[in-house]
């Protein structure tokens, strides 16, 4: 007999899912920097390092989609929840519960990274995989600073939600492919502009490592979190609205409106 998950079950699922995503995804950045003896990612990462990080995020997303997708929908991202709430696919009260779970999950995931690499060492040396954009934008000569960073996070999350809608939300999508496709899509974006913003697309994934890093005595400009909140929220909503426009059926004379 099918049983509808309770809100408490969805809360725990979103917390664990976001924690796992942060631990595996952001933790792969910490592992890469640790192996590079603390060298800055923007100046020392190779495409091989970037590929390892991209695949770590892809594996984490795919694993959680197939594990908790049938419980909470596997949002594991406040931008996803916000976009679905704006378009009335989820109630605002439920969305609030999801947000709390996701932000706690991001913090828990960051704490696991710190536990693995050592509290002081991880915060002050390799870091906890916190997203950043200032040095990378200057290094690669893109200019624009905040504008470029917000634009890239907006565009990236726009396509993330477009893919989520087409593979996971739309009932016409082929079944069983969502986790695989969404994971690969995020990996592709990390390849494309990982060196520019570190590709968060997710306020909870951005906040957790940044906050824990500061609390453990490390340094992080918390104002940078504006980029990783504004960009994903804006891009996510635009992505859902765009998919709704693209998938809207056309009425045919003599037939019920699609």
Coordinates of N, CA and C in Angstrom, one line a residue:
X1 N 0.8 -1.2 0.0 CA 0.0 0.0 0.0 C 0.9 1.2 0.0
X2 N 0.6 2.2 -0.9 CA 1.3 3.4 -1.0 C 1.0 4.3 0.3
X3 N 2.1 4.9 0.8 CA 1.9 5.8 2.0 C 2.5 7.1 1.7
X4 N 1.8 8.2 1.9 CA 2.3 9.5 1.7 C 3.2 9.9 2.8
X5 N 4.5 10.3 2.5 CA 5.4 10.7 3.5 C 4.9 11.9 4.4
X6 N 5.2 11.9 5.6 CA 4.8 13.0 6.5 C 5.8 14.1 6.3
X7 N 5.4 15.3 6.8 CA 6.2 16.5 6.7 C 7.5 16.3 7.5
X8 N 7.4 15.5 8.6 CA 8.6 15.2 9.4 C 9.6 14.4 8.6
X9 N 9.1 13.4 7.9 CA 9.9 12.5 7.0 C 10.5 13.3 5.9
X10 N 9.8 14.2 5.3 CA 10.3 15.1 4.3 C 11.4 16.0 4.8
X11 N 11.2 16.5 6.0 CA 12.2 17.3 6.7 C 13.6 16.6 6.8
X12 N 13.5 15.4 7.4 CA 14.7 14.6 7.6 C 15.3 14.2 6.3
X13 N 14.5 13.9 5.3 CA 15.1 13.5 3.9 C 15.8 14.7 3.3
X14 N 15.2 15.9 3.4 CA 15.9 17.1 2.8 C 17.2 17.5 3.6
X15 N 17.1 17.3 4.9 CA 18.3 17.6 5.7 C 19.5 16.6 5.4
X16 N 19.2 15.3 5.3 CA 20.2 14.4 5.0 C 20.7 14.5 3.6
X17 N 19.8 14.8 2.7 CA 20.1 14.9 1.3 C 21.1 16.1 1.0
X18 N 20.7 17.2 1.7 CA 21.6 18.4 1.5 C 22.9 18.3 2.2
X19 N 22.9 17.6 3.4 CA 24.1 17.3 4.1 C 25.1 16.5 3.2
X20 N 24.5 15.4 2.6 CA 25.3 14.5 1.7 C 25.8 15.3 0.5
X21 N 25.0 16.1 -0.1 CA 25.5 16.9 -1.3 C 26.6 17.8 -0.9
X22 N 26.5 18.5 0.3 CA 27.5 19.4 0.7 C 28.8 18.7 1.1
X23 N 28.6 17.6 1.8 CA 29.8 16.8 2.2 C 30.6 16.2 1.0
X24 N 29.9 15.6 0.1 CA 30.6 15.0 -1.0 C 31.0 16.0 -2.0
X25 N 30.1 17.0 -2.4 CA 30.5 18.0 -3.4 C 31.5 19.0 -2.9
X26 N 31.2 19.7 -1.8 CA 32.2 20.7 -1.3 C 33.4 20.0 -0.7
X27 N 33.2 18.8 -0.2 CA 34.3 18.0 0.4 C 35.3 17.6 -0.7
X28 N 34.8 17.4 -1.9 CA 35.8 17.1 -3.0 C 36.7 18.2 -3.3
X29 N 36.2 19.5 -3.1 CA 37.1 20.6 -3.2 C 38.1 20.7 -2.2
X30 N 37.7 20.4 -0.9 CA 38.7 20.4 0.2 C 39.7 19.3 0.0
X31 N 39.3 18.1 -0.5 CA 40.2 17.0 -0.8 C 41.2 17.4 -1.9
X32 N 40.8 18.1 -2.9 CA 41.6 18.5 -4.0 C 42.7 19.6 -3.5
X33 N 42.2 20.5 -2.8 CA 43.1 21.6 -2.2 C 44.1 21.0 -1.3
X34 N 43.6 20.0 -0.4 CA 44.5 19.3 0.5 C 45.6 18.6 -0.2
X35 N 45.3 18.0 -1.3 CA 46.3 17.2 -2.0 C 47.3 18.2 -2.7
X36 N 46.8 19.4 -2.9 CA 47.7 20.4 -3.5 C 48.4 21.2 -2.5
X37 N 48.4 20.7 -1.2 CA 49.1 21.3 -0.1 C 48.7 22.7 0.2
X38 N 47.4 22.9 0.0 CA 46.8 24.2 0.4 C 46.9 25.3 -0.7
X39 N 47.3 24.9 -1.9 CA 47.3 25.9 -3.0 C 45.9 26.4 -3.3
X40 N 45.8 27.7 -3.7 CA 44.5 28.2 -4.0 C 43.9 27.6 -5.2
X41 N 42.7 27.2 -5.2 CA 42.0 26.5 -6.3 C 42.1 27.4 -7.6
X42 N 41.9 28.7 -7.5 CA 41.9 29.5 -8.7 C 43.2 29.5 -9.4
X43 N 44.3 29.3 -8.7 CA 45.6 29.4 -9.4 C 46.2 28.0 -9.6
X44 N 45.7 27.0 -8.9 CA 46.4 25.7 -9.0 C 45.6 24.6 -9.6
X45 N 44.3 24.7 -9.6 CA 43.4 23.6 -10.1 C 43.7 23.3 -11.6
X46 N 43.7 22.0 -11.9 CA 43.8 21.6 -13.3 C 42.4 21.1 -13.8
X47 N 42.2 20.8 -15.0 CA 41.0 20.3 -15.5 C 40.7 18.9 -14.9
X48 N 41.7 18.2 -14.6 CA 41.5 16.9 -13.9 C 40.9 17.1 -12.5
X49 N 41.4 18.1 -11.8 CA 40.9 18.5 -10.5 C 39.4 18.9 -10.6
X50 N 39.2 19.7 -11.6 CA 37.8 20.2 -11.8 C 36.9 19.1 -12.2
X51 N 37.4 18.1 -13.0 CA 36.6 17.0 -13.4 C 36.2 16.1 -12.2
X52 N 37.2 15.9 -11.3 CA 36.9 15.1 -10.1 C 35.8 15.8 -9.2
X53 N 35.9 17.1 -9.1 CA 34.9 17.8 -8.3 C 33.5 17.8 -9.0
X54 N 33.5 17.9 -10.3 CA 32.2 17.9 -11.1 C 31.6 16.5 -10.9
X55 N 32.3 15.5 -11.0 CA 31.8 14.1 -10.9 C 31.3 13.9 -9.5
X56 N 32.0 14.4 -8.5 CA 31.6 14.2 -7.1 C 30.2 14.8 -6.9
X57 N 30.0 16.0 -7.4 CA 28.6 16.6 -7.3 C 27.6 15.8 -8.1
X58 N 28.0 15.3 -9.3 CA 27.1 14.5 -10.1 C 26.6 13.3 -9.4
X59 N 27.6 12.6 -8.8 CA 27.3 11.3 -8.1 C 26.4 11.6 -6.8
X60 N 26.7 12.7 -6.1 CA 26.0 13.0 -4.9 C 24.5 13.3 -5.3
X61 N 24.3 14.1 -6.3 CA 23.0 14.5 -6.7 C 22.2 13.3 -7.2
X62 N 22.8 12.5 -8.1 CA 22.1 11.3 -8.6 C 21.8 10.3 -7.4
X63 N 22.7 10.1 -6.5 CA 22.4 9.2 -5.4 C 21.2 9.7 -4.6
X64 N 21.1 11.0 -4.3 CA 20.0 11.5 -3.5 C 18.7 11.5 -4.2
X65 N 18.8 11.8 -5.5 CA 17.5 11.8 -6.3 C 16.9 10.4 -6.3
X66 N 17.7 9.4 -6.4 CA 17.2 8.0 -6.4 C 16.8 7.5 -5.0
X67 N 17.4 8.1 -4.0 CA 17.2 7.7 -2.6 C 16.1 8.4 -2.0
X68 N 16.0 9.7 -2.1 CA 14.9 10.4 -1.4 C 13.9 11.1 -2.3
X69 N 14.1 10.9 -3.6 CA 13.2 11.6 -4.5 C 11.7 11.2 -4.3
X70 N 11.5 10.0 -4.0 CA 10.1 9.5 -3.7 C 9.6 9.9 -2.3
X71 N 10.4 10.5 -1.5 CA 10.0 10.9 -0.2 C 9.7 12.4 -0.1
X72 N 10.7 13.2 -0.5 CA 10.5 14.7 -0.4 C 10.6 15.4 -1.8
X73 N 10.9 14.6 -2.8 CA 11.1 15.2 -4.1 C 12.5 15.6 -4.4
X74 N 13.4 15.4 -3.4 CA 14.8 15.7 -3.4 C 15.1 17.1 -4.0
X75 N 14.6 18.1 -3.3 CA 14.9 19.4 -3.7 C 16.4 19.7 -3.3
X76 N 16.8 19.4 -2.1 CA 18.1 19.6 -1.5 C 18.7 21.0 -1.9
X77 N 17.9 22.0 -2.1 CA 18.3 23.3 -2.6 C 17.2 24.3 -2.4
X78 N 17.5 25.3 -1.6 CA 16.4 26.3 -1.4 C 15.9 27.0 -2.6
X79 N 16.8 27.1 -3.7 CA 16.3 27.7 -4.9 C 15.3 26.9 -5.6
X80 N 15.4 25.5 -5.5 CA 14.5 24.6 -6.1 C 13.1 24.8 -5.4
X81 N 13.2 24.7 -4.1 CA 12.0 24.9 -3.3 C 11.3 26.2 -3.5
X82 N 12.1 27.3 -3.5 CA 11.5 28.6 -3.8 C 10.8 28.7 -5.1
X83 N 11.4 28.2 -6.1 CA 10.9 28.2 -7.5 C 9.6 27.4 -7.6
X84 N 9.5 26.3 -6.9 CA 8.3 25.5 -6.9 C 7.2 26.1 -6.1
X85 N 7.6 26.8 -5.0 CA 6.6 27.5 -4.2 C 6.0 28.7 -5.0
X86 N 6.9 29.5 -5.6 CA 6.4 30.6 -6.4 C 5.4 30.2 -7.5
X87 N 5.6 29.1 -8.1 CA 4.7 28.6 -9.1 C 3.6 27.6 -8.5
X88 N 3.5 27.7 -7.2 CA 2.4 27.0 -6.5 C 2.4 25.5 -6.7
X89 N 3.6 24.9 -6.8 CA 3.7 23.4 -6.9 C 3.9 22.9 -5.5
X90 N 4.3 23.7 -4.5 CA 4.4 23.4 -3.1 C 3.9 24.5 -2.3
X91 N 3.3 24.2 -1.2 CA 2.8 25.3 -0.3 C 3.9 26.0 0.4
X92 N 3.7 27.3 0.8 CA 4.7 28.1 1.4 C 5.1 27.6 2.8
X93 N 4.1 27.0 3.5 CA 4.4 26.4 4.8 C 5.4 25.2 4.7
X94 N 5.1 24.4 3.7 CA 6.0 23.2 3.5 C 7.3 23.7 3.0
X95 N 7.3 24.7 2.2 CA 8.6 25.3 1.7 C 9.4 25.8 2.8
X96 N 8.8 26.4 3.8 CA 9.6 26.9 4.9 C 10.3 25.8 5.7
X97 N 9.5 24.7 5.8 CA 10.1 23.5 6.5 C 11.3 22.9 5.7
X98 N 11.1 22.9 4.4 CA 12.2 22.4 3.5 C 13.5 23.3 3.6
X99 N 13.2 24.6 3.7 CA 14.4 25.6 3.8 C 15.2 25.3 5.1
X100 N 14.4 25.2 6.2 CA 15.1 25.0 7.5 C 15.9 23.7 7.4
X101 N 15.4 22.6 6.8 CA 16.1 21.4 6.7 C 17.3 21.5 5.8
X102 N 17.2 22.2 4.7 CA 18.3 22.4 3.7 C 19.4 23.2 4.3
X103 N 19.1 24.3 5.0 CA 20.2 25.1 5.6 C 20.9 24.4 6.7
X104 N 20.1 23.6 7.5 CA 20.8 22.8 8.6 C 21.6 21.7 7.9
X105 N 21.1 21.1 6.8 CA 21.8 20.1 6.1 C 23.2 20.6 5.6
X106 N 23.1 21.8 5.0 CA 24.4 22.4 4.5 C 25.4 22.6 5.6
X107 N 25.0 23.0 6.8 CA 25.9 23.2 7.9 C 26.4 21.8 8.4
X108 N 25.5 20.9 8.5 CA 26.0 19.5 8.9 C 27.0 18.9 7.9
X109 N 26.7 19.1 6.6 CA 27.7 18.6 5.6 C 29.0 19.2 5.8
X110 N 29.1 20.6 6.1 CA 30.3 21.3 6.3 C 31.0 20.8 7.5
X111 N 30.3 20.5 8.5 CA 30.9 20.0 9.8 C 31.5 18.6 9.6
X112 N 30.9 17.8 8.7 CA 31.5 16.5 8.4 C 32.8 16.6 7.7
X113 N 32.9 17.6 6.8 CA 34.2 17.9 6.1 C 35.2 18.3 7.1
X114 N 34.8 19.2 8.0 CA 35.8 19.7 9.0 C 36.2 18.5 9.9
X115 N 35.3 17.6 10.2 CA 35.6 16.4 11.0 C 36.7 15.6 10.3
X116 N 36.5 15.4 9.0 CA 37.4 14.5 8.3 C 38.8 15.1 8.1
X117 N 38.9 16.4 7.9 CA 40.2 16.9 7.6 C 40.9 17.6 8.8
X118 N 40.1 17.7 9.9 CA 40.7 18.4 11.1 C 40.1 19.8 11.2
X119 N 39.5 20.1 12.3 CA 38.8 21.4 12.5 C 39.6 22.6 12.1
X120 N 40.8 22.7 12.7 CA 41.6 23.9 12.5 C 42.2 23.9 11.1
X121 N 42.7 22.7 10.7 CA 43.4 22.6 9.4 C 42.5 22.9 8.3
X122 N 41.3 22.3 8.3 CA 40.3 22.5 7.2 C 39.9 23.9 7.1
X123 N 39.6 24.6 8.2 CA 39.1 26.0 8.2 C 40.2 27.0 7.7
X124 N 41.4 26.8 8.2 CA 42.5 27.8 7.9 C 43.4 27.4 6.7
X125 N 43.4 26.1 6.4 CA 44.3 25.6 5.3 C 43.5 25.3 4.1
X126 N 43.2 24.1 3.9 CA 42.5 23.7 2.6 C 41.1 24.4 2.5
X127 N 40.5 24.7 3.6 CA 39.1 25.3 3.5 C 38.1 24.2 3.4
X128 N 36.8 24.6 3.5 CA 35.7 23.6 3.5 C 34.9 23.6 2.2
X129 N 35.6 24.0 1.1 CA 34.9 24.0 -0.1 C 33.9 25.2 -0.3
X130 N 34.2 26.3 0.5 CA 33.3 27.4 0.4 C 33.4 28.1 -1.0
X131 N 32.3 28.5 -1.5 CA 32.3 29.1 -2.8 C 32.8 30.5 -2.7
X132 N 33.5 31.0 -3.8 CA 34.1 32.3 -3.9 C 34.2 32.7 -5.3
X133 N 34.3 34.0 -5.6 CA 34.4 34.5 -7.0 C 35.3 35.6 -7.2
X134 N 35.7 36.4 -6.2 CA 36.5 37.6 -6.5 C 37.8 37.3 -7.1
X135 N 38.6 36.5 -6.5 CA 40.0 36.2 -7.1 C 39.9 35.5 -8.4
X136 N 39.0 34.6 -8.6 CA 38.9 33.9 -9.8 C 38.5 34.8 -11.0
X137 N 37.6 35.7 -10.8 CA 37.2 36.7 -11.8 C 38.3 37.6 -12.2
X138 N 39.1 38.0 -11.2 CA 40.3 38.8 -11.5 C 41.3 38.1 -12.3
X139 N 41.5 36.8 -11.8 CA 42.6 36.0 -12.4 C 42.3 35.7 -13.9
X140 N 41.0 35.4 -14.2 CA 40.7 35.1 -15.6 C 40.3 36.3 -16.5
X141 N 40.4 37.5 -15.9 CA 40.2 38.7 -16.6 C 38.8 38.9 -17.2
X142 N 37.8 38.3 -16.5 CA 36.4 38.5 -17.0 C 35.9 39.9 -16.6
X143 N 36.4 40.5 -15.6 CA 35.9 41.8 -15.1 C 34.4 41.6 -14.6
X144 N 33.9 42.8 -14.2 CA 32.5 42.7 -13.8 C 32.2 42.4 -12.4
X145 N 33.1 41.6 -11.8 CA 33.0 41.3 -10.4 C 31.6 40.7 -10.0
X146 N 30.9 41.4 -9.1 CA 29.6 41.0 -8.6 C 28.6 40.7 -9.7
X147 N 28.6 41.6 -10.7 CA 27.6 41.4 -11.8 C 27.8 40.1 -12.6
X148 N 29.1 39.8 -12.9 CA 29.4 38.6 -13.6 C 29.1 37.4 -12.7
X149 N 29.4 37.4 -11.5 CA 29.2 36.3 -10.5 C 27.7 36.1 -10.4
X150 N 26.9 37.1 -10.2 CA 25.4 36.9 -10.1 C 24.8 36.4 -11.4
X151 N 25.3 37.0 -12.5 CA 24.8 36.5 -13.8 C 25.1 35.0 -14.0
X152 N 26.3 34.6 -13.7 CA 26.6 33.2 -13.9 C 25.8 32.2 -13.0
X153 N 25.6 32.6 -11.8 CA 24.8 31.8 -10.9 C 23.4 31.8 -11.3
X154 N 22.9 32.9 -11.8 CA 21.5 33.0 -12.3 C 21.3 32.1 -13.5
X155 N 22.2 32.3 -14.5 CA 22.1 31.5 -15.7 C 22.3 30.0 -15.4
X156 N 23.2 29.6 -14.5 CA 23.4 28.2 -14.2 C 22.2 27.6 -13.5
X157 N 21.6 28.4 -12.6 CA 20.4 27.8 -11.9 C 19.2 27.8 -12.8
X158 N 19.1 28.8 -13.8 CA 18.1 28.8 -14.8 C 18.0 27.4 -15.5
X159 N 19.2 27.0 -16.0 CA 19.3 25.8 -16.7 C 19.1 24.6 -15.8
X160 N 19.5 24.7 -14.6 CA 19.3 23.6 -13.6 C 17.8 23.3 -13.4
X161 N 17.0 24.4 -13.2 CA 15.6 24.2 -13.0 C 14.9 23.8 -14.3
X162 N 15.4 24.3 -15.4 CA 14.8 23.9 -16.7 C 14.9 22.3 -16.9
X163 N 16.1 21.8 -16.5 CA 16.4 20.4 -16.6 C 15.6 19.6 -15.6
X164 N 15.5 20.1 -14.4 CA 14.7 19.5 -13.3 C 13.2 19.4 -13.7
X165 N 12.7 20.5 -14.3 CA 11.3 20.5 -14.7 C 11.1 19.4 -15.8
X166 N 12.0 19.4 -16.7 CA 11.8 18.5 -17.9 C 12.1 17.0 -17.6
X167 N 12.9 16.7 -16.6 CA 13.2 15.3 -16.3 C 12.6 14.7 -15.1
X168 N 12.2 15.6 -14.1 CA 11.7 15.1 -12.8 C 10.3 15.6 -12.5
X169 N 9.9 16.8 -12.9 CA 8.6 17.3 -12.5 C 7.5 17.0 -13.5
X170 N 7.8 17.2 -14.8 CA 6.9 16.9 -15.9 C 6.5 15.4 -15.9
X171 N 5.3 15.1 -15.8 CA 4.8 13.7 -15.8 C 5.1 13.0 -17.1
X172 N 5.4 13.8 -18.2 CA 5.6 13.2 -19.5 C 7.1 12.7 -19.7
X173 N 7.9 13.1 -18.7 CA 9.3 12.7 -18.8 C 9.6 11.2 -18.7
X174 N 10.6 10.7 -19.4 CA 10.9 9.3 -19.3 C 11.3 9.0 -17.8
X175 N 10.7 7.9 -17.3 CA 11.0 7.6 -15.9 C 12.4 7.0 -15.7
X176 N 12.9 7.3 -14.5 CA 14.2 6.7 -14.1 C 15.5 7.4 -14.5
X177 N 15.3 8.5 -15.3 CA 16.5 9.2 -15.8 C 16.8 10.5 -15.0
X178 N 16.0 11.0 -14.2 CA 16.1 12.3 -13.6 C 17.5 12.4 -12.9
X179 N 17.8 11.5 -12.0 CA 19.0 11.7 -11.2 C 20.2 11.7 -12.0
X180 N 20.3 10.8 -13.0 CA 21.4 10.7 -13.9 C 21.6 12.0 -14.7
X181 N 20.6 12.5 -15.3 CA 20.6 13.7 -16.2 C 20.9 14.9 -15.4
X182 N 20.2 15.1 -14.2 CA 20.4 16.3 -13.4 C 21.9 16.3 -12.9
X183 N 22.4 15.2 -12.4 CA 23.7 15.1 -12.0 C 24.7 15.5 -13.0
X184 N 24.6 14.9 -14.2 CA 25.5 15.3 -15.3 C 25.4 16.7 -15.7
X185 N 24.2 17.3 -15.7 CA 24.0 18.7 -16.1 C 24.8 19.6 -15.1
X186 N 24.7 19.3 -13.8 CA 25.5 20.1 -12.9 C 27.0 19.9 -13.1
X187 N 27.4 18.7 -13.4 CA 28.8 18.5 -13.7 C 29.2 19.3 -14.9
X188 N 28.4 19.3 -15.9 CA 28.7 20.1 -17.1 C 28.9 21.6 -16.8
X189 N 28.1 22.1 -15.9 CA 28.2 23.5 -15.5 C 29.4 23.8 -14.7
X190 N 29.8 22.8 -13.9 CA 31.1 23.0 -13.1 C 32.3 23.0 -14.1
X191 N 32.2 22.2 -15.1 CA 33.3 22.3 -16.1 C 33.3 23.6 -16.8
X192 N 32.1 24.2 -17.1 CA 32.0 25.4 -17.9 C 32.4 26.7 -17.1
X193 N 31.9 26.8 -15.9 CA 32.3 28.1 -15.1 C 32.7 27.8 -13.7
X194 N 33.1 26.6 -13.4 CA 33.6 26.3 -12.0 C 34.7 27.3 -11.6
X195 N 35.7 27.6 -12.4 CA 36.7 28.5 -11.9 C 36.2 30.0 -11.7
X196 N 35.0 30.3 -12.1 CA 34.6 31.7 -12.0 C 33.8 31.9 -10.7
X197 N 32.8 31.0 -10.4 CA 32.1 31.2 -9.1 C 32.1 30.0 -8.2
X198 N 32.8 28.9 -8.7 CA 32.8 27.6 -8.0 C 31.4 26.9 -8.1
X199 N 30.5 27.5 -8.8 CA 29.2 26.9 -9.2 C 28.4 26.4 -7.9
X200 N 27.8 27.2 -7.2 CA 27.0 26.8 -6.1 C 25.6 26.4 -6.6
X201 N 24.8 27.3 -7.2 CA 23.5 27.1 -7.7 C 22.5 26.8 -6.5
X202 N 23.0 27.0 -5.3 CA 22.4 26.4 -4.1 C 22.7 27.2 -2.9
X203 N 21.8 28.0 -2.4 CA 22.2 28.8 -1.2 C 22.6 28.0 0.0
X204 N 22.0 26.9 0.2 CA 22.4 26.0 1.4 C 23.8 25.5 1.3
X205 N 24.1 25.0 0.1 CA 25.5 24.5 -0.1 C 26.5 25.6 0.0
X206 N 26.1 26.8 -0.3 CA 27.1 28.0 -0.2 C 27.2 28.4 1.3
X207 N 26.1 28.5 2.0 CA 26.1 29.0 3.3 C 26.8 28.1 4.3
X208 N 26.5 26.8 4.2 CA 27.1 25.8 5.2 C 28.6 25.9 5.3
X209 N 29.3 25.7 4.3 CA 30.8 25.7 4.4 C 31.3 27.1 4.7
X210 N 30.7 28.2 4.2 CA 31.2 29.5 4.5 C 31.0 29.8 6.0
X211 N 29.8 29.5 6.6 CA 29.5 29.8 8.0 C 30.4 29.0 8.9
X212 N 30.5 27.7 8.6 CA 31.4 26.8 9.5 C 32.8 27.2 9.4
X213 N 33.3 27.6 8.2 CA 34.7 28.0 8.1 C 35.0 29.2 8.9
X214 N 34.1 30.2 9.0 CA 34.2 31.4 9.8 C 34.2 31.0 11.3
X215 N 33.2 30.2 11.7 CA 33.0 29.8 13.1 C 34.3 29.1 13.6
X216 N 35.0 28.4 12.7 CA 36.1 27.6 13.1 C 37.4 28.4 13.1
X217 N 37.3 29.7 12.8 CA 38.5 30.6 12.8 C 39.1 30.9 11.5
X218 N 38.4 30.4 10.4 CA 38.9 30.7 9.1 C 38.4 32.0 8.6
X219 N 38.7 32.3 7.4 CA 38.3 33.6 6.8 C 37.4 33.4 5.6
X220 N 36.4 34.2 5.5 CA 35.5 34.2 4.4 C 34.7 35.5 4.4
X221 N 34.6 36.1 3.2 CA 33.8 37.4 3.1 C 32.3 37.0 3.0
X222 N 31.6 37.1 4.1 CA 30.2 36.6 4.1 C 29.3 37.4 3.1
X223 N 29.8 38.6 2.7 CA 29.0 39.4 1.8 C 28.9 38.7 0.4
X224 N 29.8 37.8 0.1 CA 29.8 37.0 -1.1 C 28.6 36.1 -1.2
X225 N 28.0 35.8 0.0 CA 26.8 34.9 0.0 C 25.7 35.6 -0.8
X226 N 25.7 36.9 -0.9 CA 24.6 37.6 -1.7 C 24.5 37.0 -3.1
X227 N 25.7 36.8 -3.7 CA 25.7 36.2 -5.1 C 25.1 34.9 -5.1
X228 N 25.3 34.0 -4.1 CA 24.9 32.7 -4.1 C 23.4 32.5 -3.5
X229 N 22.8 33.6 -3.2 CA 21.4 33.6 -2.8 C 20.6 34.3 -3.9
X230 N 21.0 35.5 -4.3 CA 20.2 36.2 -5.4 C 20.2 35.5 -6.7
X231 N 21.4 35.0 -7.1 CA 21.5 34.4 -8.4 C 20.7 33.1 -8.5
X232 N 20.8 32.1 -7.6 CA 20.0 30.9 -7.7 C 18.5 31.1 -7.5
X233 N 18.1 32.0 -6.6 CA 16.7 32.3 -6.5 C 16.1 32.9 -7.7
X234 N 16.8 33.8 -8.3 CA 16.3 34.5 -9.5 C 16.3 33.5 -10.7
X235 N 17.4 32.8 -10.9 CA 17.6 31.9 -12.0 C 16.6 30.7 -11.9
X236 N 16.3 30.2 -10.7 CA 15.4 29.1 -10.5 C 14.0 29.5 -10.9
X237 N 13.5 30.6 -10.5 CA 12.2 31.1 -10.9 C 12.0 31.3 -12.4
X238 N 13.0 31.9 -13.0 CA 13.0 32.1 -14.4 C 13.0 30.8 -15.2
X239 N 13.8 29.8 -14.6 CA 13.8 28.5 -15.3 C 12.5 27.8 -15.3
X240 N 11.7 27.9 -14.1 CA 10.4 27.2 -14.0 C 9.4 27.9 -14.9
X241 N 9.4 29.3 -14.9 CA 8.5 30.0 -15.8 C 8.7 29.7 -17.2
X242 N 10.0 29.6 -17.6 CA 10.3 29.3 -19.0 C 9.9 27.9 -19.4
X243 N 10.1 27.0 -18.5 CA 9.7 25.6 -18.8 C 8.1 25.6 -19.0
X244 N 7.4 26.2 -18.1 CA 6.0 26.3 -18.2 C 5.5 26.9 -19.5
X245 N 6.2 27.9 -20.0 CA 5.9 28.5 -21.3 C 6.2 27.5 -22.4
X246 N 7.3 26.8 -22.3 CA 7.7 25.9 -23.4 C 6.8 24.7 -23.5
X247 N 6.3 24.2 -22.3 CA 5.5 23.0 -22.3 C 4.0 23.2 -22.3
X248 N 3.6 24.5 -22.4 CA 2.2 24.8 -22.4 C 1.6 24.3 -23.8
X249 N 0.5 23.5 -23.7 CA -0.1 22.9 -24.9 C -0.9 24.0 -25.7
X250 N -1.1 23.7 -26.9 CA -1.8 24.6 -27.8 C -3.2 24.0 -28.0
X251 N -4.2 24.8 -27.8 CA -5.6 24.4 -28.0 C -5.9 24.1 -29.5
X252 N -6.5 23.0 -29.8 CA -6.9 22.6 -31.2 C -8.4 22.6 -31.3
X253 N -8.9 23.2 -32.4 CA -10.3 23.3 -32.6 C -11.0 22.0 -32.5
X254 N -12.0 21.9 -31.7 CA -12.8 20.7 -31.5 C -12.2 19.7 -30.5
X255 N -11.1 20.1 -29.9 CA -10.5 19.2 -28.9 C -10.4 19.9 -27.6
X256 N -10.3 19.2 -26.5 CA -10.2 19.9 -25.1 C -8.8 20.6 -25.1
X257 N -8.8 21.7 -24.4 CA -7.5 22.5 -24.3 C -6.5 21.6 -23.5
X258 N -5.3 21.6 -24.1 CA -4.2 20.8 -23.4 C -3.6 21.5 -22.2

